[in-house]
PDB file of N, CA and C in Angstrom:
ATOM      1  N   MET B  17      23.431  23.462  -0.886  1.00 77.00           N
ATOM      2  CA  MET B  17      22.771  24.561   0.233  1.00 77.00           C
ATOM      3  C   MET B  17      23.809  25.364   0.695  1.00 77.00           C
ATOM      4  N   SER B  18      23.385  26.756   0.912  1.00 87.00           N
ATOM      5  CA  SER B  18      24.676  27.526   1.374  1.00 87.00           C
ATOM      6  C   SER B  18      24.293  27.605   2.809  1.00 87.00           C
ATOM      7  N   THR B  19      25.294  28.048   3.436  1.00 92.00           N
ATOM      8  CA  THR B  19      25.420  28.280   4.975  1.00 92.00           C
ATOM      9  C   THR B  19      24.310  29.216   5.376  1.00 92.00           C
ATOM     10  N   ALA B  20      23.982  30.180   4.601  1.00 92.00           N
ATOM     11  CA  ALA B  20      23.196  31.378   5.095  1.00 92.00           C
ATOM     12  C   ALA B  20      21.852  30.799   4.796  1.00 92.00           C
ATOM     13  N   ALA B  21      21.456  29.733   3.917  1.00 92.00           N
ATOM     14  CA  ALA B  21      20.131  29.190   3.841  1.00 92.00           C
ATOM     15  C   ALA B  21      19.853  28.348   4.829  1.00 92.00           C
ATOM     16  N   VAL B  22      21.046  27.591   5.290  1.00 93.00           N
ATOM     17  CA  VAL B  22      20.660  26.646   6.665  1.00 93.00           C
ATOM     18  C   VAL B  22      20.495  27.329   7.861  1.00 93.00           C
ATOM     19  N   THR B  23      21.507  28.376   7.930  1.00 95.00           N
ATOM     20  CA  THR B  23      21.233  29.314   9.145  1.00 95.00           C
ATOM     21  C   THR B  23      19.859  30.057   9.168  1.00 95.00           C
ATOM     22  N   ALA B  24      19.306  30.454   8.124  1.00 95.00           N
ATOM     23  CA  ALA B  24      17.959  31.196   7.992  1.00 95.00           C
ATOM     24  C   ALA B  24      16.761  30.123   8.389  1.00 95.00           C
ATOM     25  N   GLY B  25      16.880  29.035   8.024  1.00 94.00           N
ATOM     26  CA  GLY B  25      16.080  27.771   8.243  1.00 94.00           C
ATOM     27  C   GLY B  25      16.038  27.520   9.687  1.00 94.00           C
ATOM     28  N   ILE B  26      17.221  27.389  10.149  1.00 96.00           N
ATOM     29  CA  ILE B  26      17.208  27.160  11.665  1.00 96.00           C
ATOM     30  C   ILE B  26      16.573  28.109  12.476  1.00 96.00           C
ATOM     31  N   VAL B  27      16.963  29.519  12.359  1.00 96.00           N
ATOM     32  CA  VAL B  27      16.467  30.646  12.787  1.00 96.00           C
ATOM     33  C   VAL B  27      14.790  30.624  12.713  1.00 96.00           C
ATOM     34  N   VAL B  28      14.330  30.279  11.508  1.00 96.00           N
ATOM     35  CA  VAL B  28      12.912  30.503  11.455  1.00 96.00           C
ATOM     36  C   VAL B  28      12.180  29.206  12.084  1.00 96.00           C
ATOM     37  N   LEU B  29      12.839  28.315  12.227  1.00 95.00           N
ATOM     38  CA  LEU B  29      12.148  26.876  12.962  1.00 95.00           C
ATOM     39  C   LEU B  29      12.358  27.212  14.421  1.00 95.00           C
ATOM     40  N   ALA B  30      13.558  27.896  14.898  1.00 96.00           N
ATOM     41  CA  ALA B  30      13.552  28.328  16.324  1.00 96.00           C
ATOM     42  C   ALA B  30      12.571  29.276  16.707  1.00 96.00           C
ATOM     43  N   VAL B  31      12.206  30.125  16.069  1.00 96.00           N
ATOM     44  CA  VAL B  31      11.426  31.288  16.349  1.00 96.00           C
ATOM     45  C   VAL B  31       9.945  30.723  16.189  1.00 96.00           C
ATOM     46  N   GLY B  32       9.691  29.812  15.067  1.00 94.00           N
ATOM     47  CA  GLY B  32       8.161  29.293  15.239  1.00 94.00           C
ATOM     48  C   GLY B  32       8.099  28.246  16.417  1.00 94.00           C
ATOM     49  N   SER B  33       9.006  27.643  16.736  1.00 94.00           N
ATOM     50  CA  SER B  33       8.769  26.758  17.838  1.00 94.00           C
ATOM     51  C   SER B  33       8.815  27.423  19.065  1.00 94.00           C
ATOM     52  N   PHE B  34       9.409  28.507  19.319  1.00 94.00           N
ATOM     53  CA  PHE B  34       9.338  29.355  20.607  1.00 94.00           C
ATOM     54  C   PHE B  34       7.883  29.959  20.527  1.00 94.00           C
ATOM     55  N   ALA B  35       7.430  30.257  19.402  1.00 94.00           N
ATOM     56  CA  ALA B  35       5.948  31.116  19.180  1.00 94.00           C
ATOM     57  C   ALA B  35       4.890  30.040  19.663  1.00 94.00           C
ATOM     58  N   LEU B  36       5.274  28.746  19.205  1.00 89.00           N
ATOM     59  CA  LEU B  36       4.158  27.832  19.662  1.00 89.00           C
ATOM     60  C   LEU B  36       4.030  27.470  21.130  1.00 89.00           C
ATOM     61  N   ARG B  37       5.261  27.263  21.747  1.00 90.00           N
ATOM     62  CA  ARG B  37       5.258  27.014  22.936  1.00 90.00           C
ATOM     63  C   ARG B  37       4.719  28.209  23.910  1.00 90.00           C
ATOM     64  N   ALA B  38       5.176  29.359  23.409  1.00 91.00           N
ATOM     65  CA  ALA B  38       4.600  30.607  24.101  1.00 91.00           C
ATOM     66  C   ALA B  38       3.079  30.771  24.045  1.00 91.00           C
ATOM     67  N   GLY B  39       2.904  30.348  22.692  1.00 88.00           N
ATOM     68  CA  GLY B  39       1.131  30.388  22.742  1.00 88.00           C
ATOM     69  C   GLY B  39       0.480  29.416  23.587  1.00 88.00           C
ATOM     70  N   GLY B  40       0.928  28.498  23.637  1.00 82.00           N
ATOM     71  CA  GLY B  40       0.479  27.320  24.628  1.00 82.00           C
ATOM     72  C   GLY B  40       0.220  27.914  25.936  1.00 82.00           C
ATOM     73  N   VAL B  41       1.429  28.518  26.454  1.00 84.00           N
ATOM     74  CA  VAL B  41       1.550  29.009  27.984  1.00 84.00           C
ATOM     75  C   VAL B  41       0.560  30.191  28.186  1.00 84.00           C
ATOM     76  N   LEU B  42       0.324  30.931  27.241  1.00 86.00           N
ATOM     77  CA  LEU B  42      -0.545  32.005  27.050  1.00 86.00           C
ATOM     78  C   LEU B  42      -1.875  31.854  26.893  1.00 86.00           C
ATOM     79  N   LEU B  43      -2.237  30.940  26.171  1.00 84.00           N
ATOM     80  CA  LEU B  43      -3.641  30.422  25.845  1.00 84.00           C
ATOM     81  C   LEU B  43      -4.191  29.381  26.808  1.00 84.00           C
ATOM     82  N   ARG B  44      -3.331  28.789  27.458  1.00 78.00           N
ATOM     83  CA  ARG B  44      -3.739  27.789  28.288  1.00 78.00           C
ATOM     84  C   ARG B  44      -5.199  28.247  29.236  1.00 78.00           C
ATOM     85  N   ASP B  45      -5.048  29.179  29.909  1.00 79.00           N
ATOM     86  CA  ASP B  45      -6.219  29.539  30.626  1.00 79.00           C
ATOM     87  C   ASP B  45      -7.352  30.067  29.945  1.00 79.00           C
ATOM     88  N   ARG B  46      -7.150  30.516  28.683  1.00 83.00           N
ATOM     89  CA  ARG B  46      -8.263  31.380  28.039  1.00 83.00           C
ATOM     90  C   ARG B  46      -9.072  30.452  27.235  1.00 83.00           C
ATOM     91  N   MET B  47      -8.395  29.216  27.045  1.00 80.00           N
ATOM     92  CA  MET B  47      -9.037  28.295  25.978  1.00 80.00           C
ATOM     93  C   MET B  47      -8.983  26.711  26.694  1.00 80.00           C
ATOM     94  N   PRO B  48     -10.007  26.725  27.671  1.00 79.00           N
ATOM     95  CA  PRO B  48      -9.930  25.375  28.499  1.00 79.00           C
ATOM     96  C   PRO B  48     -10.289  24.005  27.568  1.00 79.00           C
ATOM     97  N   LEU B  49      -9.635  23.184  27.871  1.00 78.00           N
ATOM     98  CA  LEU B  49      -9.996  21.845  27.130  1.00 78.00           C
ATOM     99  C   LEU B  49     -10.669  20.970  27.989  1.00 78.00           C
ATOM    100  N   GLY B  50     -11.617  20.123  27.264  1.00 84.00           N
ATOM    101  CA  GLY B  50     -12.500  19.401  28.116  1.00 84.00           C
ATOM    102  C   GLY B  50     -11.652  18.113  28.672  1.00 84.00           C
ATOM    103  N   ASP B  51     -12.308  17.336  29.301  1.00 87.00           N
ATOM    104  CA  ASP B  51     -11.762  15.976  29.737  1.00 87.00           C
ATOM    105  C   ASP B  51     -11.141  15.073  28.668  1.00 87.00           C
ATOM    106  N   ASP B  52     -11.897  14.799  27.558  1.00 90.00           N
ATOM    107  CA  ASP B  52     -11.751  13.933  26.654  1.00 90.00           C
ATOM    108  C   ASP B  52     -10.507  14.515  25.738  1.00 90.00           C
ATOM    109  N   ALA B  53     -10.439  15.887  25.680  1.00 85.00           N
ATOM    110  CA  ALA B  53      -9.360  16.509  24.888  1.00 85.00           C
ATOM    111  C   ALA B  53      -8.119  16.580  25.624  1.00 85.00           C
ATOM    112  N   GLU B  54      -8.144  16.676  27.049  1.00 84.00           N
ATOM    113  CA  GLU B  54      -7.064  16.470  27.898  1.00 84.00           C
ATOM    114  C   GLU B  54      -6.329  14.991  27.591  1.00 84.00           C
ATOM    115  N   ARG B  55      -7.140  13.924  27.957  1.00 90.00           N
ATOM    116  CA  ARG B  55      -6.674  12.714  27.586  1.00 90.00           C
ATOM    117  C   ARG B  55      -5.879  12.342  26.185  1.00 90.00           C
ATOM    118  N   LEU B  56      -6.832  12.829  25.277  1.00 92.00           N
ATOM    119  CA  LEU B  56      -6.296  12.919  24.002  1.00 92.00           C
ATOM    120  C   LEU B  56      -4.829  13.501  23.781  1.00 92.00           C
ATOM    121  N   VAL B  57      -4.746  14.632  24.288  1.00 85.00           N
ATOM    122  CA  VAL B  57      -3.309  15.323  24.144  1.00 85.00           C
ATOM    123  C   VAL B  57      -2.204  14.566  24.961  1.00 85.00           C
ATOM    124  N   GLU B  58      -2.674  14.088  26.286  1.00 89.00           N
ATOM    125  CA  GLU B  58      -1.676  13.138  26.907  1.00 89.00           C
ATOM    126  C   GLU B  58      -1.225  12.047  26.224  1.00 89.00           C
ATOM    127  N   ARG B  59      -2.277  11.368  25.674  1.00 93.00           N
ATOM    128  CA  ARG B  59      -1.982  10.122  24.937  1.00 93.00           C
ATOM    129  C   ARG B  59      -1.004  10.361  23.699  1.00 93.00           C
ATOM    130  N   GLY B  60      -1.597  11.250  23.082  1.00 92.00           N
ATOM    131  CA  GLY B  60      -0.703  11.850  21.807  1.00 92.00           C
ATOM    132  C   GLY B  60       0.818  12.067  22.084  1.00 92.00           C
ATOM    133  N   THR B  61       1.073  12.801  23.234  1.00 90.00           N
ATOM    134  CA  THR B  61       2.441  13.177  23.697  1.00 90.00           C
ATOM    135  C   THR B  61       3.144  11.853  23.771  1.00 90.00           C
ATOM    136  N   VAL B  62       2.526  10.799  24.504  1.00 92.00           N
ATOM    137  CA  VAL B  62       3.322   9.541  24.725  1.00 92.00           C
ATOM    138  C   VAL B  62       3.536   8.881  23.502  1.00 92.00           C
ATOM    139  N   VAL B  63       2.374   8.901  22.695  1.00 94.00           N
ATOM    140  CA  VAL B  63       2.803   8.110  21.337  1.00 94.00           C
ATOM    141  C   VAL B  63       3.702   8.700  20.542  1.00 94.00           C
ATOM    142  N   LEU B  64       3.751  10.060  20.416  1.00 92.00           N
ATOM    143  CA  LEU B  64       5.063  10.912  19.911  1.00 92.00           C
ATOM    144  C   LEU B  64       6.277  10.403  20.445  1.00 92.00           C
ATOM    145  N   LEU B  65       6.537  10.618  21.628  1.00 91.00           N
ATOM    146  CA  LEU B  65       7.791  10.124  22.134  1.00 91.00           C
ATOM    147  C   LEU B  65       8.209   8.570  21.951  1.00 91.00           C
ATOM    148  N   VAL B  66       7.372   7.822  22.067  1.00 90.00           N
ATOM    149  CA  VAL B  66       7.533   6.444  21.663  1.00 90.00           C
ATOM    150  C   VAL B  66       7.993   6.424  20.279  1.00 90.00           C
ATOM    151  N   ALA B  67       7.295   6.879  19.407  1.00 93.00           N
ATOM    152  CA  ALA B  67       7.503   6.810  18.006  1.00 93.00           C
ATOM    153  C   ALA B  67       8.924   7.464  17.681  1.00 93.00           C
ATOM    154  N   VAL B  68       9.227   8.467  18.422  1.00 91.00           N
ATOM    155  CA  VAL B  68      10.469   9.092  18.156  1.00 91.00           C
ATOM    156  C   VAL B  68      11.715   8.115  18.805  1.00 91.00           C
ATOM    157  N   ALA B  69      11.463   7.732  19.749  1.00 88.00           N
ATOM    158  CA  ALA B  69      12.445   6.706  20.515  1.00 88.00           C
ATOM    159  C   ALA B  69      12.610   5.402  19.618  1.00 88.00           C
ATOM    160  N   LEU B  70      11.515   4.872  19.160  1.00 88.00           N
ATOM    161  CA  LEU B  70      11.622   3.592  18.084  1.00 88.00           C
ATOM    162  C   LEU B  70      12.324   4.093  16.845  1.00 88.00           C
ATOM    163  N   VAL B  71      12.127   5.160  16.308  1.00 90.00           N
ATOM    164  CA  VAL B  71      12.811   5.525  15.136  1.00 90.00           C
ATOM    165  C   VAL B  71      14.331   5.751  15.230  1.00 90.00           C
ATOM    166  N   SER B  72      14.577   6.347  16.361  1.00 87.00           N
ATOM    167  CA  SER B  72      16.148   6.655  16.910  1.00 87.00           C
ATOM    168  C   SER B  72      16.884   5.165  17.075  1.00 87.00           C
ATOM    169  N   ALA B  73      16.042   4.237  17.717  1.00 87.00           N
ATOM    170  CA  ALA B  73      16.507   2.977  17.963  1.00 87.00           C
ATOM    171  C   ALA B  73      16.745   2.031  16.968  1.00 87.00           C
ATOM    172  N   LEU B  74      15.705   2.094  16.035  1.00 88.00           N
ATOM    173  CA  LEU B  74      15.618   1.211  14.974  1.00 88.00           C
ATOM    174  C   LEU B  74      16.211   1.394  13.718  1.00 88.00           C
ATOM    175  N   THR B  75      16.590   2.738  13.401  1.00 90.00           N
ATOM    176  CA  THR B  75      17.044   3.083  12.115  1.00 90.00           C
ATOM    177  C   THR B  75      18.220   3.676  12.243  1.00 90.00           C
ATOM    178  N   ASP B  76      19.286   3.639  11.263  1.00 85.00           N
ATOM    179  CA  ASP B  76      20.739   4.183  11.117  1.00 85.00           C
ATOM    180  C   ASP B  76      20.794   4.824   9.980  1.00 85.00           C
ATOM    181  N   GLY B  77      20.671   6.339  10.128  1.00 81.00           N
ATOM    182  CA  GLY B  77      20.773   6.915   8.549  1.00 81.00           C
ATOM    183  C   GLY B  77      19.587   6.705   7.645  1.00 81.00           C
ATOM    184  N   THR B  78      19.862   6.121   6.609  1.00 82.00           N
ATOM    185  CA  THR B  78      18.752   5.781   5.634  1.00 82.00           C
ATOM    186  C   THR B  78      18.213   4.279   5.663  1.00 82.00           C
ATOM    187  N   GLY B  79      18.859   3.561   6.479  1.00 85.00           N
ATOM    188  CA  GLY B  79      18.478   2.072   6.682  1.00 85.00           C
ATOM    189  C   GLY B  79      18.154   1.651   7.901  1.00 85.00           C
ATOM    190  N   ALA B  80      17.993   0.378   8.184  1.00 86.00           N
ATOM    191  CA  ALA B  80      17.669  -0.129   9.209  1.00 86.00           C
ATOM    192  C   ALA B  80      18.889  -0.306  10.277  1.00 86.00           C
ATOM    193  N   ALA B  81      18.622  -0.446  11.443  1.00 85.00           N
ATOM    194  CA  ALA B  81      19.844  -0.120  12.457  1.00 85.00           C
ATOM    195  C   ALA B  81      20.346  -1.657  12.526  1.00 85.00           C
ATOM    196  N   PRO B  82      21.391  -2.210  13.086  1.00 90.00           N
ATOM    197  CA  PRO B  82      21.907  -3.321  13.224  1.00 90.00           C
ATOM    198  C   PRO B  82      20.942  -4.157  14.036  1.00 90.00           C
ATOM    199  N   VAL B  83      20.974  -5.436  13.809  1.00 91.00           N
ATOM    200  CA  VAL B  83      20.283  -6.349  14.758  1.00 91.00           C
ATOM    201  C   VAL B  83      20.572  -6.245  16.116  1.00 91.00           C
ATOM    202  N   SER B  84      21.667  -5.968  16.532  1.00 92.00           N
ATOM    203  CA  SER B  84      22.207  -5.931  17.886  1.00 92.00           C
ATOM    204  C   SER B  84      21.693  -4.847  18.602  1.00 92.00           C
ATOM    205  N   ARG B  85      21.439  -3.598  17.942  1.00 92.00           N
ATOM    206  CA  ARG B  85      20.803  -2.607  18.660  1.00 92.00           C
ATOM    207  C   ARG B  85      19.417  -2.767  18.752  1.00 92.00           C
ATOM    208  N   ALA B  86      18.682  -3.256  17.778  1.00 91.00           N
ATOM    209  CA  ALA B  86      17.496  -3.883  18.068  1.00 91.00           C
ATOM    210  C   ALA B  86      17.166  -4.718  19.144  1.00 91.00           C
ATOM    211  N   ALA B  87      18.019  -5.646  19.084  1.00 94.00           N
ATOM    212  CA  ALA B  87      17.842  -6.588  20.363  1.00 94.00           C
ATOM    213  C   ALA B  87      18.108  -6.129  21.743  1.00 94.00           C
ATOM    214  N   GLY B  88      19.120  -5.058  21.654  1.00 94.00           N
ATOM    215  CA  GLY B  88      19.167  -4.365  22.677  1.00 94.00           C
ATOM    216  C   GLY B  88      18.086  -3.465  23.351  1.00 94.00           C
ATOM    217  N   VAL B  89      17.566  -2.980  22.383  1.00 92.00           N
ATOM    218  CA  VAL B  89      16.127  -2.157  22.726  1.00 92.00           C
ATOM    219  C   VAL B  89      15.140  -2.984  23.175  1.00 92.00           C
ATOM    220  N   ALA B  90      14.913  -4.120  22.504  1.00 94.00           N
ATOM    221  CA  ALA B  90      13.793  -5.025  22.913  1.00 94.00           C
ATOM    222  C   ALA B  90      14.107  -5.625  24.435  1.00 94.00           C
ATOM    223  N   VAL B  91      15.411  -5.879  24.716  1.00 96.00           N
ATOM    224  CA  VAL B  91      15.860  -6.470  25.854  1.00 96.00           C
ATOM    225  C   VAL B  91      15.404  -5.306  27.194  1.00 96.00           C
ATOM    226  N   GLY B  92      15.845  -4.124  26.652  1.00 95.00           N
ATOM    227  CA  GLY B  92      15.736  -3.014  27.672  1.00 95.00           C
ATOM    228  C   GLY B  92      14.293  -2.668  27.695  1.00 95.00           C
ATOM    229  N   ALA B  93      13.335  -2.707  26.816  1.00 93.00           N
ATOM    230  CA  ALA B  93      12.030  -2.581  26.824  1.00 93.00           C
ATOM    231  C   ALA B  93      11.452  -3.833  27.684  1.00 93.00           C
ATOM    232  N   ALA B  94      11.695  -4.922  27.561  1.00 96.00           N
ATOM    233  CA  ALA B  94      11.290  -6.035  28.473  1.00 96.00           C
ATOM    234  C   ALA B  94      11.453  -5.883  29.868  1.00 96.00           C
ATOM    235  N   ALA B  95      12.655  -5.463  30.160  1.00 97.00           N
ATOM    236  CA  ALA B  95      12.968  -5.248  31.367  1.00 97.00           C
ATOM    237  C   ALA B  95      12.372  -4.144  32.084  1.00 97.00           C
ATOM    238  N   ALA B  96      12.169  -3.044  31.415  1.00 95.00           N
ATOM    239  CA  ALA B  96      11.401  -1.767  31.944  1.00 95.00           C
ATOM    240  C   ALA B  96       9.880  -2.426  32.093  1.00 95.00           C
ATOM    241  N   LEU B  97       9.371  -3.204  31.239  1.00 95.00           N
ATOM    242  CA  LEU B  97       8.041  -3.656  31.365  1.00 95.00           C
ATOM    243  C   LEU B  97       7.943  -4.510  32.802  1.00 95.00           C
ATOM    244  N   LEU B  98       8.988  -5.086  33.021  1.00 97.00           N
ATOM    245  CA  LEU B  98       9.003  -6.048  34.377  1.00 97.00           C
ATOM    246  C   LEU B  98       9.311  -5.254  35.403  1.00 97.00           C
ATOM    247  N   LYS B  99       9.443  -3.964  35.360  1.00 96.00           N
ATOM    248  CA  LYS B  99       9.705  -2.909  36.360  1.00 96.00           C
ATOM    249  C   LYS B  99      10.965  -3.115  37.082  1.00 96.00           C
ATOM    250  N   ALA B 100      12.065  -3.373  36.446  1.00 97.00           N
ATOM    251  CA  ALA B 100      13.231  -3.446  36.646  1.00 97.00           C
ATOM    252  C   ALA B 100      13.809  -2.134  37.210  1.00 97.00           C
ATOM    253  N   PRO B 101      14.804  -2.048  38.059  1.00 97.00           N
ATOM    254  CA  PRO B 101      15.501  -0.601  38.287  1.00 97.00           C
ATOM    255  C   PRO B 101      16.025  -0.170  37.028  1.00 97.00           C
ATOM    256  N   LEU B 102      16.022   1.127  36.868  1.00 96.00           N
ATOM    257  CA  LEU B 102      16.629   1.846  35.686  1.00 96.00           C
ATOM    258  C   LEU B 102      18.031   1.232  35.334  1.00 96.00           C
ATOM    259  N   VAL B 103      18.896   1.075  36.313  1.00 97.00           N
ATOM    260  CA  VAL B 103      20.296   0.738  36.142  1.00 97.00           C
ATOM    261  C   VAL B 103      20.412  -0.631  35.679  1.00 97.00           C
ATOM    262  N   VAL B 104      19.294  -1.590  36.036  1.00 97.00           N
ATOM    263  CA  VAL B 104      19.459  -2.997  35.531  1.00 97.00           C
ATOM    264  C   VAL B 104      18.844  -2.647  33.807  1.00 97.00           C
ATOM    265  N   VAL B 105      17.843  -2.124  33.626  1.00 96.00           N
ATOM    266  CA  VAL B 105      17.412  -1.906  32.362  1.00 96.00           C
ATOM    267  C   VAL B 105      18.336  -1.336  31.374  1.00 96.00           C
ATOM    268  N   VAL B 106      19.325  -0.464  31.806  1.00 97.00           N
ATOM    269  CA  VAL B 106      20.442   0.241  31.031  1.00 97.00           C
ATOM    270  C   VAL B 106      21.522  -0.983  30.842  1.00 97.00           C
ATOM    271  N   ILE B 107      21.749  -1.642  31.867  1.00 98.00           N
ATOM    272  CA  ILE B 107      22.850  -2.668  31.815  1.00 98.00           C
ATOM    273  C   ILE B 107      22.519  -3.903  30.913  1.00 98.00           C
ATOM    274  N   ALA B 108      21.274  -4.323  31.123  1.00 97.00           N
ATOM    275  CA  ALA B 108      20.765  -5.316  30.343  1.00 97.00           C
ATOM    276  C   ALA B 108      20.768  -5.024  28.781  1.00 97.00           C
ATOM    277  N   ALA B 109      20.223  -3.849  28.477  1.00 96.00           N
ATOM    278  CA  ALA B 109      20.212  -3.381  27.198  1.00 96.00           C
ATOM    279  C   ALA B 109      21.548  -3.324  26.581  1.00 96.00           C
ATOM    280  N   ALA B 110      22.594  -2.376  27.180  1.00 97.00           N
ATOM    281  CA  ALA B 110      23.884  -2.261  26.807  1.00 97.00           C
ATOM    282  C   ALA B 110      24.635  -3.585  26.683  1.00 97.00           C
ATOM    283  N   GLY B 111      24.410  -4.498  27.475  1.00 97.00           N
ATOM    284  CA  GLY B 111      25.080  -5.786  27.589  1.00 97.00           C
ATOM    285  C   GLY B 111      24.620  -6.759  26.221  1.00 97.00           C
ATOM    286  N   THR B 112      23.546  -6.671  26.152  1.00 97.00           N
ATOM    287  CA  THR B 112      22.899  -7.271  25.007  1.00 97.00           C
ATOM    288  C   THR B 112      23.462  -6.827  23.808  1.00 97.00           C
ATOM    289  N   ALA B 113      23.315  -5.542  23.604  1.00 95.00           N
ATOM    290  CA  ALA B 113      23.983  -4.895  22.180  1.00 95.00           C
ATOM    291  C   ALA B 113      25.521  -5.225  22.076  1.00 95.00           C
ATOM    292  N   ALA B 114      26.115  -5.336  23.415  1.00 97.00           N
ATOM    293  CA  ALA B 114      27.570  -5.276  23.245  1.00 97.00           C
ATOM    294  C   ALA B 114      27.977  -6.687  23.134  1.00 97.00           C
ATOM    295  N   GLY B 115      27.231  -7.642  23.642  1.00 96.00           N
ATOM    296  CA  GLY B 115      27.549  -9.115  23.474  1.00 96.00           C
ATOM    297  C   GLY B 115      27.227  -9.546  21.949  1.00 96.00           C
ATOM    298  N   LEU B 116      26.131  -8.995  21.439  1.00 96.00           N
ATOM    299  CA  LEU B 116      25.839  -9.441  20.040  1.00 96.00           C
ATOM    300  C   LEU B 116      27.072  -8.923  18.995  1.00 96.00           C
ATOM    301  N   ARG B 117      27.298  -7.787  19.497  1.00 95.00           N
ATOM    302  CA  ARG B 117      28.293  -7.098  18.511  1.00 95.00           C
ATOM    303  C   ARG B 117      29.495  -7.705  18.509  1.00 95.00           C
ATOM    304  N   ALA B 118      29.851  -8.145  19.901  1.00 96.00           N
ATOM    305  CA  ALA B 118      31.206  -9.011  19.921  1.00 96.00           C
ATOM    306  C   ALA B 118      31.092 -10.419  19.250  1.00 96.00           C
ATOM    307  N   LEU B 119      29.957 -11.090  19.045  1.00 95.00           N
ATOM    308  CA  LEU B 119      29.857 -12.018  18.307  1.00 95.00           C
ATOM    309  C   LEU B 119      29.723 -11.791  16.887  1.00 95.00           C
ATOM    310  N   GLY B 120      29.607 -10.528  16.414  1.00 90.00           N
ATOM    311  CA  GLY B 120      29.637 -10.278  15.008  1.00 90.00           C
ATOM    312  C   GLY B 120      28.280 -10.238  14.542  1.00 90.00           C
ATOM    313  N   VAL B 121      27.173 -10.206  15.188  1.00 84.00           N
ATOM    314  CA  VAL B 121      26.001 -10.075  14.799  1.00 84.00           C
ATOM    315  C   VAL B 121      25.436  -8.707  14.470  1.00 84.00           C
TER     316      VAL B 121
END
């Protein structure tokens, strides 16, 4: 694939993304959503962010991520669910992944 084709694709996607965002801002007051639709959009946003985070955390290129990374994500998620401070969550997740990698897992 040529550089020009990649650049053109990036420009088209950037313009389309900006148009969608601008459309949302401009049409927000003209097309009010009901309460059910608002909740659905909020939940959809959360589901999308969680899905992106999981795919990023649990895959590496075309295959599965190392077990150490998955374990680090699991420990970090557990610490977050227990409402630990963010610093503790990050240190626990990183420490778990680093420890397992040091052990060769």
